[in-house]
Amino acid sequence: MIVKTIFSGFGGQGVLMMGISLANSAMNKGYHVTYLPAYGAEMRGGTANCTVAVGDEEIASPVASEPDYLIVMNLPSLFTFQNKVSAGGSIFINSSIIDARPNRQDVKTFCVPCADMAQELGNNRVANVIMMGAFIKKSNVVSPDIYLKSLEIIMGSRKKTLAEINRKAFAAGFDYIKD
Amino acid sequence: MAKIVFKHPQSLKENIYHYCPGCGHSIVHRLVAEVIDEMGIRGITIGVPPAGCAVLAYNYFDVDMIEAPHGRGPAMASAIKRCLPDRVVFSYQGDGDLAAIGIAESLHAANRGENITVIFINNAVYGMTGGQMAPTTLLSQRTTTSPAGRKKELDGHPVKVSEIFSQLGGTTYIERCSVSSPAGVNKTKKAIRKAFQCQIDGLGFSMVEILSLCPTNWKMSSIDSCKWIDDVLSKEYPPGIYKDNIAEAKKTAEAAP
Amino acid sequence: MNKVLMSGNNVIAEAGIRAGCRFYAGYPITPQNELTEYMAEHMRNAEGGVFIQSESEVAAINMIAGSSATGVRVMTSSSSPGISLKQEGISSMAACELPGIIVNIMRGGPGLGNIRPAQGDYFQATRGGGHGDYRTIVIAPATCQELADLTMDAFDLADKYRTPVMILADGMMGQMMEPVIFKKPKPRQYPEKFMLRGAGTGKSKFIRGLLLDPIDSEEHNWKLARKYEVITKNEILHEEHRVDDADLVIVAYGTAARIAKGAIKRLRDHGMKVGLFRPITLWPFPELKLRALSAKIKNYLVFEMSTGQMLEDVRLALQGYANIEFHGRPGGAVPTPAELANVVAKIYDKKD
Ligand SMILES: Cc1ncc(C[n+]2csc(CCOP(=O)(O)OP(=O)(O)O)c2C)c(N)n1
Ligand code: SF4
Ligand SMILES: [Mg+2]
């Protein structure tokens, strides 16, 4: 099994953090994992994206030419990546700011108004963690426990309140997606 | 009858800039293109863009251009000018390109009095590579390679290119400007025009140093960046004319048989 | 020791510091900036650590040469265009027998090229690169774990043979994060007699590459050549992957070898018996190992992210004993395992 996911959005939306937190969780679970960010001039103009591959076997290429999952936090990302997603794959959309929907019939779409939900929680910055909750629920790449523990480790010595709000945000996203 | 007061310069291609919003390169590109238009020299101008954020300048300037390796622009421009003395040749360089890796080529082109013009963008960081310390970075300024702020004991002092180059016998006209305000932008345009005229008149090396915004790597808004130039950067690098030997050089040129 | 998730650039820097590197000089260039920035951040916390952002790559290589002469473990890093500028200094370090680590995180070339991953510097790295009769040991890791292990080993090799060692990777390896475990470095063994620390009351020494008398110079060249021969005999590293029953073997290193492994998996799923021969040291090249393999396997495909450079070493190694095909993607293009699998499948069908 190898699962590849692309996270994409504006710089500042915490897109790379989404990838790094998933990669760390997968590592802590004992999986093989690679994380590859877009770099250099690609970043100019304020977009950011990264690719995470998780597997129970050695990962050959860290690039995802046909990702299983795509998480888009802004509209340009949807246009850039939607056609790459493998048939039967899933696209997670930050529907708070993206009105468009994928023009493909062969992928599943999950709309999560994560920016609005973050505002409701009183912290605009946790939209990415809410989206991760939804993503983990559907993808099941790692368990919520491992994810949250890993997230706490990366966040390091920062305030307890942060861990608390992250937990809430994750739960909100996780519960938003119905089975 | 309506009068056109603002239009796209002819010497600027209609491509969309890849520069970050608020970047000073965009302003200076426009100024250089306007001057080229106004002087009617589009067809005889040859430009040398640097390795730096302006590496793609040939996508914007509608004049002949050739890329130089990082820092080597003035060497290339010198040779182009020597082979084609009646063309207008300019080298466009950042502070890393000019004052670090290319200081030898830049200083010696200036010292030889090459009849070229250098447009020097001082934004106090390496923009293209992601905000590392530049020779022009201020003391205690934090960058990705001076995480605790630039320290004179370890990293040396900000390099004052206009001051240094004005000491060289070969230089004719050197001015430092800033594009942090409308007045500064107008002044910069005048200086660029004067520098090109100096070259066209065959009077020797000219350089315009321009204090320029890099909101991305300064991690500031464009407005704050302008303020930072006015309140901080321009204190270390005061704008002004550092050398103007144009009149003298003209006299010498006229006296020559 | 815990596993940590780190980018290749950071892994090299951290492994260097752990291995006792206490002097780093470098000049920014993408895609290796994170290495320089990591050194800027962490060298100041290492006891006796010195970090200098040099004014150019030319300065950086000469800085590490100076530091190495005083007996410090040293490293510089850059990417392709900057490595070109370092060549004079690398030649000088080889001549003066100064140990040091040079990291090349390759990008697309020639010229400014681009900042995408590429393998176009193979010739430059393995043929000496600068002027004169010398070689540098060239190590080409393919995972972050190998970057960690082999960077540490590179310091030992550099000391053991008193010669510059190059870590050759590419933008993908530099930017990619993978879990790594840092091993415990071996204690350093480098005799004081090679260090320039002031004569004190003893005899003064000098270090030089200038040998005006051609006979002296010839002897120095032969001495270096004998050293390179010992290295060739003792320091070869390579990996063979699923070659036991293979009808066709892909020869690839670094990122290209990773892609090859992905292709092999697909091909094997379709019943095609394909394996991988992966040189880990590019100089010395595992020539005899590859030749030995050709006793039973007759079909090879060299795959590089270049127009074909290692290809020449494979031809030299196989000496006409086997069929050699080539697939290349130069200039920063990174092919997918699926693409490579298609190429291999076509050749596989034609092979005898
Ligand atoms: C030999 C070499 N070394 C390093 C680089 C990488 N590089 C490209 S641009 C640049 C510095 C850019 O800074 P600056 O000259 O200040 O221009 P800015 O981007 O700030 O306008 C560097 C280090 C290169 N292209 N070639
Ligand atoms: S990084 Fe700085 S200099 Fe470069 S384009 Fe952006 S704002 Fe301009
Ligand atoms: Mg700059």
CSV table of C-alpha atoms in Angstrom, one decimal, chain B residues 51 55 67-70 72 96-97 100-101 126 128-130 132-134 144-148, chain C residues 27-30 33 36-38 40-41 44 51-58 85 111-113:
chain,number,residue,atom,x,y,z
B,51,ALA,CA,21.1,36.1,-11.5
B,55,VAL,CA,16.9,37.1,-13.9
B,67,GLU,CA,21.9,36.6,-19.4
B,68,ALA,CA,25.2,36.7,-17.4
B,69,PRO,CA,26.3,34.2,-14.8
B,70,HIS,CA,25.8,35.4,-11.2
B,72,ARG,CA,29.5,38.7,-14.1
B,96,GLY,CA,24.3,40.1,-3.9
B,97,ASP,CA,25.1,40.0,-7.6
B,100,ALA,CA,29.2,40.0,-3.1
B,101,ILE,CA,30.0,37.5,-5.8
B,126,TYR,CA,19.1,38.0,-1.4
B,128,MET,CA,15.7,35.3,-5.3
B,129,THR,CA,17.2,32.6,-3.0
B,130,GLY,CA,14.8,33.3,-0.1
B,132,GLN,CA,19.6,35.4,3.0
B,133,MET,CA,22.0,38.1,4.3
B,134,ALA,CA,23.4,40.4,1.6
B,144,THR,CA,17.8,33.4,7.2
B,145,THR,CA,21.6,33.3,7.4
B,146,SER,CA,21.9,35.9,10.1
B,147,PRO,CA,19.3,34.4,12.4
B,148,ALA,CA,20.5,36.4,15.4
C,27,TYR,CA,27.0,31.0,-0.6
C,28,PRO,CA,23.2,30.9,-1.1
C,29,ILE,CA,21.9,29.0,-4.1
C,30,THR,CA,18.7,27.0,-4.7
C,33,ASN,CA,19.7,27.0,0.8
C,36,THR,CA,23.4,26.8,4.5
C,37,GLU,CA,20.6,28.2,6.7
C,38,TYR,CA,20.7,25.2,9.0
C,40,ALA,CA,23.9,29.5,10.1
C,41,GLU,CA,21.4,28.5,12.8
C,44,ARG,CA,26.8,28.8,16.5
C,51,PHE,CA,29.8,29.6,10.0
C,52,ILE,CA,30.7,32.1,7.3
C,53,GLN,CA,28.4,33.2,4.5
C,54,SER,CA,31.1,33.8,2.0
C,55,GLU,CA,31.0,36.4,-0.8
C,56,SER,CA,31.1,33.7,-3.4
C,57,GLU,CA,31.6,30.0,-3.9
C,58,VAL,CA,35.2,30.7,-4.9
C,85,LEU,CA,33.1,28.0,-9.4
C,111,GLY,CA,24.4,27.6,-17.4
C,112,LEU,CA,21.9,29.0,-15.0
C,113,GLY,CA,19.6,26.2,-16.1
